[in-house]
Amino acid sequence: MVGQSTLSAQRGSLGRTVALIAVLYQCHTLFTEGDSPKERFIFSAHTILVPLSNSAETGWSCLPKFLTPAMSPSKAKPVVLSSGAISSLPPESFPDPSHGELTWRTLFTQPNTPTTDLSAGIAVCPPHTGHLCAHRHTQAELYYVLEGRATVTIDGQPHQVDKGTAVFIPGDAEHSVMNNSNQEFKWLYVFPGGSFGDVVYRFSEKAKL
């Protein structure tokens, strides 16, 4: 008769084998169907390491954890910025003035704020000459106009926008802003991803508007 300890060991070995096969299958799926190489790597690596290292003696308990995405605990915290706090943020601008005549204040970004998943700020173009030259970046972007009116051009198509207008800009779409009006143009911009520093602006060769 096979002893209880032997049966337990066999069940544990079988459970770990099944779990490993499932891990390999999910990794294949993630690396071929995931949203991005970085996300696929982080998700699959976490899935492999956590369930197998935390598996119980029999090995079967790791399967439910594996079949559900295992996300690391979020370190994000709620952040509320008052109008005074926003006004006190230092205005930023491009080191190269040929990229545009505007300033912005970054509201949420790692590591300055304990936030994740999104980064955001408020940009301002002065009257008459304010502009942001044509550029692209990998991330999609959202504009919400807070004040004024301007022309936002996306992939060669101009759009007249004013207060209350929302604009979605697809990733890698060329876009620019031109303020020909006699008032300041101010808008909220939002990027996916927790760090604004990860957004790489690629200006068009002629930096046209």
PDB file of C-alpha atoms in Angstrom:
ATOM      1  CA  MET A   1       0.000   0.000   0.000  1.00  0.00           C
ATOM      2  CA  VAL A   2       1.320   3.358  -0.901  1.00  0.00           C
ATOM      3  CA  GLY A   3       1.929   5.525   2.162  1.00  0.00           C
ATOM      4  CA  GLN A   4       0.113   8.821   2.756  1.00  0.00           C
ATOM      5  CA  SER A   5       3.361  10.796   2.442  1.00  0.00           C
ATOM      6  CA  THR A   6       4.084   9.176  -0.927  1.00  0.00           C
ATOM      7  CA  LEU A   7       0.618  10.059  -2.229  1.00  0.00           C
ATOM      8  CA  SER A   8       1.006  13.627  -1.011  1.00  0.00           C
ATOM      9  CA  ALA A   9       4.362  13.951  -2.761  1.00  0.00           C
ATOM     10  CA  GLN A  10       2.940  12.532  -5.999  1.00  0.00           C
ATOM     11  CA  ARG A  11      -0.020  14.895  -5.896  1.00  0.00           C
ATOM     12  CA  GLY A  12       2.281  17.816  -5.204  1.00  0.00           C
ATOM     13  CA  SER A  13       4.545  16.901  -8.120  1.00  0.00           C
ATOM     14  CA  LEU A  14       1.567  16.477 -10.450  1.00  0.00           C
ATOM     15  CA  GLY A  15       0.080  19.775  -9.306  1.00  0.00           C
ATOM     16  CA  ARG A  16       3.322  21.657  -9.928  1.00  0.00           C
ATOM     17  CA  THR A  17       3.676  20.030 -13.364  1.00  0.00           C
ATOM     18  CA  VAL A  18       0.166  21.089 -14.366  1.00  0.00           C
ATOM     19  CA  ALA A  19       0.813  24.575 -13.011  1.00  0.00           C
ATOM     20  CA  LEU A  20       4.063  24.875 -14.965  1.00  0.00           C
ATOM     21  CA  ILE A  21       2.348  23.824 -18.199  1.00  0.00           C
ATOM     22  CA  ALA A  22      -0.333  26.438 -17.572  1.00  0.00           C
ATOM     23  CA  VAL A  23       2.359  29.045 -16.866  1.00  0.00           C
ATOM     24  CA  LEU A  24       4.126  28.329 -20.135  1.00  0.00           C
ATOM     25  CA  TYR A  25       0.862  28.491 -22.063  1.00  0.00           C
ATOM     26  CA  GLN A  26      -0.125  31.804 -20.477  1.00  0.00           C
ATOM     27  CA  CYS A  27       3.336  33.257 -21.104  1.00  0.00           C
ATOM     28  CA  HIS A  28       3.003  32.351 -24.779  1.00  0.00           C
ATOM     29  CA  THR A  29      -0.403  34.053 -24.882  1.00  0.00           C
ATOM     30  CA  LEU A  30       0.862  37.139 -23.081  1.00  0.00           C
ATOM     31  CA  PHE A  31       3.904  37.572 -25.278  1.00  0.00           C
ATOM     32  CA  THR A  32       1.849  37.264 -28.443  1.00  0.00           C
ATOM     33  CA  GLU A  33      -1.377  39.046 -27.436  1.00  0.00           C
ATOM     34  CA  GLY A  34      -0.481  41.465 -24.615  1.00  0.00           C
ATOM     35  CA  ASP A  35      -0.718  45.247 -24.820  1.00  0.00           C
ATOM     36  CA  SER A  36       3.000  46.011 -24.830  1.00  0.00           C
ATOM     37  CA  PRO A  37       6.329  44.146 -24.434  1.00  0.00           C
ATOM     38  CA  LYS A  38       6.973  45.856 -21.095  1.00  0.00           C
ATOM     39  CA  GLU A  39       3.528  45.034 -19.696  1.00  0.00           C
ATOM     40  CA  ARG A  40       3.686  41.459 -20.989  1.00  0.00           C
ATOM     41  CA  PHE A  41       7.078  40.901 -19.362  1.00  0.00           C
ATOM     42  CA  ILE A  42       6.126  42.332 -15.983  1.00  0.00           C
ATOM     43  CA  PHE A  43       2.839  40.447 -15.863  1.00  0.00           C
ATOM     44  CA  SER A  44       4.239  37.078 -16.931  1.00  0.00           C
ATOM     45  CA  ALA A  45       7.311  37.307 -14.691  1.00  0.00           C
ATOM     46  CA  HIS A  46       5.153  38.137 -11.662  1.00  0.00           C
ATOM     47  CA  THR A  47       2.769  35.311 -12.503  1.00  0.00           C
ATOM     48  CA  ILE A  48       5.566  32.749 -12.726  1.00  0.00           C
ATOM     49  CA  LEU A  49       7.380  33.753  -9.567  1.00  0.00           C
ATOM     50  CA  VAL A  50       4.511  34.391  -7.189  1.00  0.00           C
ATOM     51  CA  PRO A  51       2.219  31.373  -7.642  1.00  0.00           C
ATOM     52  CA  LEU A  52       4.982  28.759  -7.794  1.00  0.00           C
ATOM     53  CA  SER A  53       6.849  30.130  -4.791  1.00  0.00           C
ATOM     54  CA  ASN A  54       3.610  30.399  -2.801  1.00  0.00           C
ATOM     55  CA  SER A  55       2.185  27.039  -3.805  1.00  0.00           C
ATOM     56  CA  ALA A  56       0.970  24.797  -1.009  1.00  0.00           C
ATOM     57  CA  GLU A  57       2.267  21.333  -0.315  1.00  0.00           C
ATOM     58  CA  THR A  58      -0.008  19.727  -2.889  1.00  0.00           C
ATOM     59  CA  GLY A  59       0.732  22.331  -5.539  1.00  0.00           C
ATOM     60  CA  TRP A  60      -2.937  22.634  -6.559  1.00  0.00           C
ATOM     61  CA  SER A  61      -3.551  25.878  -4.702  1.00  0.00           C
ATOM     62  CA  CYS A  62      -1.345  27.802  -7.095  1.00  0.00           C
ATOM     63  CA  LEU A  63      -3.732  27.323 -10.005  1.00  0.00           C
ATOM     64  CA  PRO A  64      -6.454  29.831  -9.019  1.00  0.00           C
ATOM     65  CA  LYS A  65      -3.803  32.481  -8.324  1.00  0.00           C
ATOM     66  CA  PHE A  66      -2.157  31.760 -11.621  1.00  0.00           C
ATOM     67  CA  LEU A  67      -5.294  31.870 -13.715  1.00  0.00           C
ATOM     68  CA  THR A  68      -6.109  35.322 -12.305  1.00  0.00           C
ATOM     69  CA  PRO A  69      -3.692  38.207 -13.148  1.00  0.00           C
ATOM     70  CA  ALA A  70      -1.408  38.618 -10.143  1.00  0.00           C
ATOM     71  CA  MET A  71      -0.783  42.324  -9.736  1.00  0.00           C
ATOM     72  CA  SER A  72       1.615  43.765  -7.206  1.00  0.00           C
ATOM     73  CA  PRO A  73       0.067  45.974  -4.500  1.00  0.00           C
ATOM     74  CA  SER A  74      -0.406  49.541  -5.690  1.00  0.00           C
ATOM     75  CA  LYS A  75       1.676  52.221  -4.046  1.00  0.00           C
ATOM     76  CA  ALA A  76      -0.560  54.995  -5.307  1.00  0.00           C
ATOM     77  CA  LYS A  77      -2.192  57.387  -2.857  1.00  0.00           C
ATOM     78  CA  PRO A  78      -4.964  59.964  -3.279  1.00  0.00           C
ATOM     79  CA  VAL A  79      -3.649  63.417  -4.169  1.00  0.00           C
ATOM     80  CA  VAL A  80      -5.694  66.622  -4.100  1.00  0.00           C
ATOM     81  CA  LEU A  81      -4.112  69.831  -5.405  1.00  0.00           C
ATOM     82  CA  SER A  82      -5.748  73.104  -4.484  1.00  0.00           C
ATOM     83  CA  SER A  83      -5.712  76.066  -6.878  1.00  0.00           C
ATOM     84  CA  GLY A  84      -3.067  77.644  -4.662  1.00  0.00           C
ATOM     85  CA  ALA A  85      -0.895  74.535  -4.817  1.00  0.00           C
ATOM     86  CA  ILE A  86      -1.202  74.429  -8.601  1.00  0.00           C
ATOM     87  CA  SER A  87      -0.290  78.118  -8.924  1.00  0.00           C
ATOM     88  CA  SER A  88       2.814  77.522  -6.832  1.00  0.00           C
ATOM     89  CA  LEU A  89       4.115  74.792  -9.133  1.00  0.00           C
ATOM     90  CA  PRO A  90       7.075  76.002 -11.231  1.00  0.00           C
ATOM     91  CA  PRO A  91       6.237  76.655 -14.901  1.00  0.00           C
ATOM     92  CA  GLU A  92       8.246  74.597 -17.385  1.00  0.00           C
ATOM     93  CA  SER A  93       9.144  75.146 -21.028  1.00  0.00           C
ATOM     94  CA  PHE A  94      11.132  73.494 -23.803  1.00  0.00           C
ATOM     95  CA  PRO A  95      14.895  74.073 -23.689  1.00  0.00           C
ATOM     96  CA  ASP A  96      14.729  74.719 -27.440  1.00  0.00           C
ATOM     97  CA  PRO A  97      12.396  77.717 -28.068  1.00  0.00           C
ATOM     98  CA  SER A  98      11.875  76.590 -31.665  1.00  0.00           C
ATOM     99  CA  HIS A  99       9.627  73.824 -30.319  1.00  0.00           C
ATOM    100  CA  GLY A 100       6.989  76.255 -29.187  1.00  0.00           C
ATOM    101  CA  GLU A 101       5.990  79.322 -27.253  1.00  0.00           C
ATOM    102  CA  LEU A 102       4.182  77.958 -24.206  1.00  0.00           C
ATOM    103  CA  THR A 103       4.622  76.932 -20.599  1.00  0.00           C
ATOM    104  CA  TRP A 104       3.146  74.133 -18.529  1.00  0.00           C
ATOM    105  CA  ARG A 105       2.812  72.979 -14.949  1.00  0.00           C
ATOM    106  CA  THR A 106       2.997  69.264 -14.240  1.00  0.00           C
ATOM    107  CA  LEU A 107       0.267  68.256 -11.798  1.00  0.00           C
ATOM    108  CA  PHE A 108       0.715  64.518 -11.404  1.00  0.00           C
ATOM    109  CA  THR A 109       3.804  62.498 -12.239  1.00  0.00           C
ATOM    110  CA  GLN A 110       6.111  60.033 -10.602  1.00  0.00           C
ATOM    111  CA  PRO A 111       8.289  60.479  -8.621  1.00  0.00           C
ATOM    112  CA  ASN A 112       6.950  63.929  -7.660  1.00  0.00           C
ATOM    113  CA  THR A 113       3.533  62.603  -6.662  1.00  0.00           C
ATOM    114  CA  PRO A 114       2.534  59.173  -5.274  1.00  0.00           C
ATOM    115  CA  THR A 115       0.389  58.487  -8.335  1.00  0.00           C
ATOM    116  CA  THR A 116       0.306  55.742 -10.952  1.00  0.00           C
ATOM    117  CA  ASP A 117      -1.182  54.964 -14.361  1.00  0.00           C
ATOM    118  CA  LEU A 118      -1.741  58.585 -15.432  1.00  0.00           C
ATOM    119  CA  SER A 119       0.288  61.782 -15.659  1.00  0.00           C
ATOM    120  CA  ALA A 120      -1.232  65.206 -16.223  1.00  0.00           C
ATOM    121  CA  GLY A 121      -0.584  68.913 -16.329  1.00  0.00           C
ATOM    122  CA  ILE A 122      -1.873  72.295 -17.477  1.00  0.00           C
ATOM    123  CA  ALA A 123      -0.342  74.047 -20.481  1.00  0.00           C
ATOM    124  CA  VAL A 124      -0.687  77.703 -21.514  1.00  0.00           C
ATOM    125  CA  CYS A 125      -0.119  79.438 -24.853  1.00  0.00           C
ATOM    126  CA  PRO A 126       0.040  83.256 -24.669  1.00  0.00           C
ATOM    127  CA  PRO A 127      -2.195  85.379 -26.958  1.00  0.00           C
ATOM    128  CA  HIS A 128      -1.410  85.976 -30.642  1.00  0.00           C
ATOM    129  CA  THR A 129       1.893  84.097 -30.884  1.00  0.00           C
ATOM    130  CA  GLY A 130       1.546  81.164 -28.503  1.00  0.00           C
ATOM    131  CA  HIS A 131       2.041  77.785 -30.145  1.00  0.00           C
ATOM    132  CA  LEU A 132       3.214  74.190 -29.791  1.00  0.00           C
ATOM    133  CA  CYS A 133       4.993  72.915 -32.877  1.00  0.00           C
ATOM    134  CA  ALA A 134       4.022  69.712 -34.665  1.00  0.00           C
ATOM    135  CA  HIS A 135       5.268  66.625 -32.851  1.00  0.00           C
ATOM    136  CA  ARG A 136       4.493  63.030 -32.009  1.00  0.00           C
ATOM    137  CA  HIS A 137       4.865  60.701 -29.058  1.00  0.00           C
ATOM    138  CA  THR A 138       4.117  57.033 -28.575  1.00  0.00           C
ATOM    139  CA  GLN A 139       1.454  57.636 -25.947  1.00  0.00           C
ATOM    140  CA  ALA A 140      -2.078  58.748 -26.732  1.00  0.00           C
ATOM    141  CA  GLU A 141      -3.036  62.086 -25.183  1.00  0.00           C
ATOM    142  CA  LEU A 142      -6.172  63.825 -23.975  1.00  0.00           C
ATOM    143  CA  TYR A 143      -6.754  67.595 -24.107  1.00  0.00           C
ATOM    144  CA  TYR A 144      -9.482  69.428 -22.218  1.00  0.00           C
ATOM    145  CA  VAL A 145      -9.684  73.170 -22.915  1.00  0.00           C
ATOM    146  CA  LEU A 146      -9.925  75.271 -19.757  1.00  0.00           C
ATOM    147  CA  GLU A 147      -9.739  78.779 -21.220  1.00  0.00           C
ATOM    148  CA  GLY A 148      -9.543  80.535 -24.573  1.00  0.00           C
ATOM    149  CA  ARG A 149      -9.651  79.220 -28.108  1.00  0.00           C
ATOM    150  CA  ALA A 150      -7.050  77.909 -30.557  1.00  0.00           C
ATOM    151  CA  THR A 151      -6.432  75.656 -33.525  1.00  0.00           C
ATOM    152  CA  VAL A 152      -5.367  72.085 -32.777  1.00  0.00           C
ATOM    153  CA  THR A 153      -4.099  70.298 -35.878  1.00  0.00           C
ATOM    154  CA  ILE A 154      -3.987  66.492 -35.838  1.00  0.00           C
ATOM    155  CA  ASP A 155      -2.421  64.618 -38.743  1.00  0.00           C
ATOM    156  CA  GLY A 156      -2.892  67.647 -40.992  1.00  0.00           C
ATOM    157  CA  GLN A 157      -6.541  68.251 -40.047  1.00  0.00           C
ATOM    158  CA  PRO A 158      -7.147  71.579 -38.206  1.00  0.00           C
ATOM    159  CA  HIS A 159      -9.771  71.721 -35.457  1.00  0.00           C
ATOM    160  CA  GLN A 160     -11.093  74.898 -33.856  1.00  0.00           C
ATOM    161  CA  VAL A 161     -11.377  74.356 -30.106  1.00  0.00           C
ATOM    162  CA  ASP A 162     -12.523  76.520 -27.216  1.00  0.00           C
ATOM    163  CA  LYS A 163     -13.415  76.281 -23.532  1.00  0.00           C
ATOM    164  CA  GLY A 164     -15.072  72.973 -22.699  1.00  0.00           C
ATOM    165  CA  THR A 165     -13.760  71.127 -25.760  1.00  0.00           C
ATOM    166  CA  ALA A 166     -12.247  67.651 -25.247  1.00  0.00           C
ATOM    167  CA  VAL A 167      -9.732  66.227 -27.726  1.00  0.00           C
ATOM    168  CA  PHE A 168      -8.368  62.696 -28.009  1.00  0.00           C
ATOM    169  CA  ILE A 169      -5.040  62.384 -29.841  1.00  0.00           C
ATOM    170  CA  PRO A 170      -4.037  58.831 -30.867  1.00  0.00           C
ATOM    171  CA  GLY A 171      -0.553  57.605 -30.125  1.00  0.00           C
ATOM    172  CA  ASP A 172       2.032  58.651 -32.744  1.00  0.00           C
ATOM    173  CA  ALA A 173      -0.394  61.086 -34.386  1.00  0.00           C
ATOM    174  CA  GLU A 174       1.291  64.351 -35.412  1.00  0.00           C
ATOM    175  CA  HIS A 175      -0.331  67.300 -33.651  1.00  0.00           C
ATOM    176  CA  SER A 176       0.224  70.977 -32.918  1.00  0.00           C
ATOM    177  CA  VAL A 177      -1.452  73.940 -31.242  1.00  0.00           C
ATOM    178  CA  MET A 178      -1.694  77.529 -32.528  1.00  0.00           C
ATOM    179  CA  ASN A 179      -3.198  80.423 -30.556  1.00  0.00           C
ATOM    180  CA  ASN A 180      -4.045  83.303 -32.905  1.00  0.00           C
ATOM    181  CA  SER A 181      -6.604  84.795 -30.549  1.00  0.00           C
ATOM    182  CA  ASN A 182      -6.238  87.808 -28.294  1.00  0.00           C
ATOM    183  CA  GLN A 183      -6.564  85.772 -25.109  1.00  0.00           C
ATOM    184  CA  GLU A 184      -4.590  83.116 -23.310  1.00  0.00           C
ATOM    185  CA  PHE A 185      -5.213  79.510 -24.320  1.00  0.00           C
ATOM    186  CA  LYS A 186      -5.070  77.054 -21.417  1.00  0.00           C
ATOM    187  CA  TRP A 187      -5.699  73.327 -21.467  1.00  0.00           C
ATOM    188  CA  LEU A 188      -5.404  70.210 -19.348  1.00  0.00           C
ATOM    189  CA  TYR A 189      -3.390  67.382 -20.870  1.00  0.00           C
ATOM    190  CA  VAL A 190      -3.398  63.761 -19.700  1.00  0.00           C
ATOM    191  CA  PHE A 191      -1.118  60.863 -20.646  1.00  0.00           C
ATOM    192  CA  PRO A 192      -1.372  57.159 -19.843  1.00  0.00           C
ATOM    193  CA  GLY A 193       1.537  56.093 -17.662  1.00  0.00           C
ATOM    194  CA  GLY A 194       2.587  57.323 -14.262  1.00  0.00           C
ATOM    195  CA  SER A 195       5.605  59.385 -15.320  1.00  0.00           C
ATOM    196  CA  PHE A 196       5.534  62.391 -17.632  1.00  0.00           C
ATOM    197  CA  GLY A 197       9.266  61.836 -18.066  1.00  0.00           C
ATOM    198  CA  ASP A 198       8.490  58.705 -20.094  1.00  0.00           C
ATOM    199  CA  VAL A 199       6.814  60.793 -22.799  1.00  0.00           C
ATOM    200  CA  VAL A 200       9.347  61.458 -25.556  1.00  0.00           C
ATOM    201  CA  TYR A 201       8.395  64.362 -27.830  1.00  0.00           C
ATOM    202  CA  ARG A 202       9.500  63.815 -31.434  1.00  0.00           C
ATOM    203  CA  PHE A 203       9.208  67.120 -33.276  1.00  0.00           C
ATOM    204  CA  SER A 204       8.661  67.129 -37.000  1.00  0.00           C
ATOM    205  CA  GLU A 205      11.704  67.900 -39.101  1.00  0.00           C
ATOM    206  CA  LYS A 206      10.559  71.386 -40.012  1.00  0.00           C
ATOM    207  CA  ALA A 207       8.765  71.861 -36.679  1.00  0.00           C
ATOM    208  CA  LYS A 208       5.735  73.206 -38.511  1.00  0.00           C
ATOM    209  CA  LEU A 209       2.603  74.304 -36.683  1.00  0.00           C
TER     210      LEU A 209
END
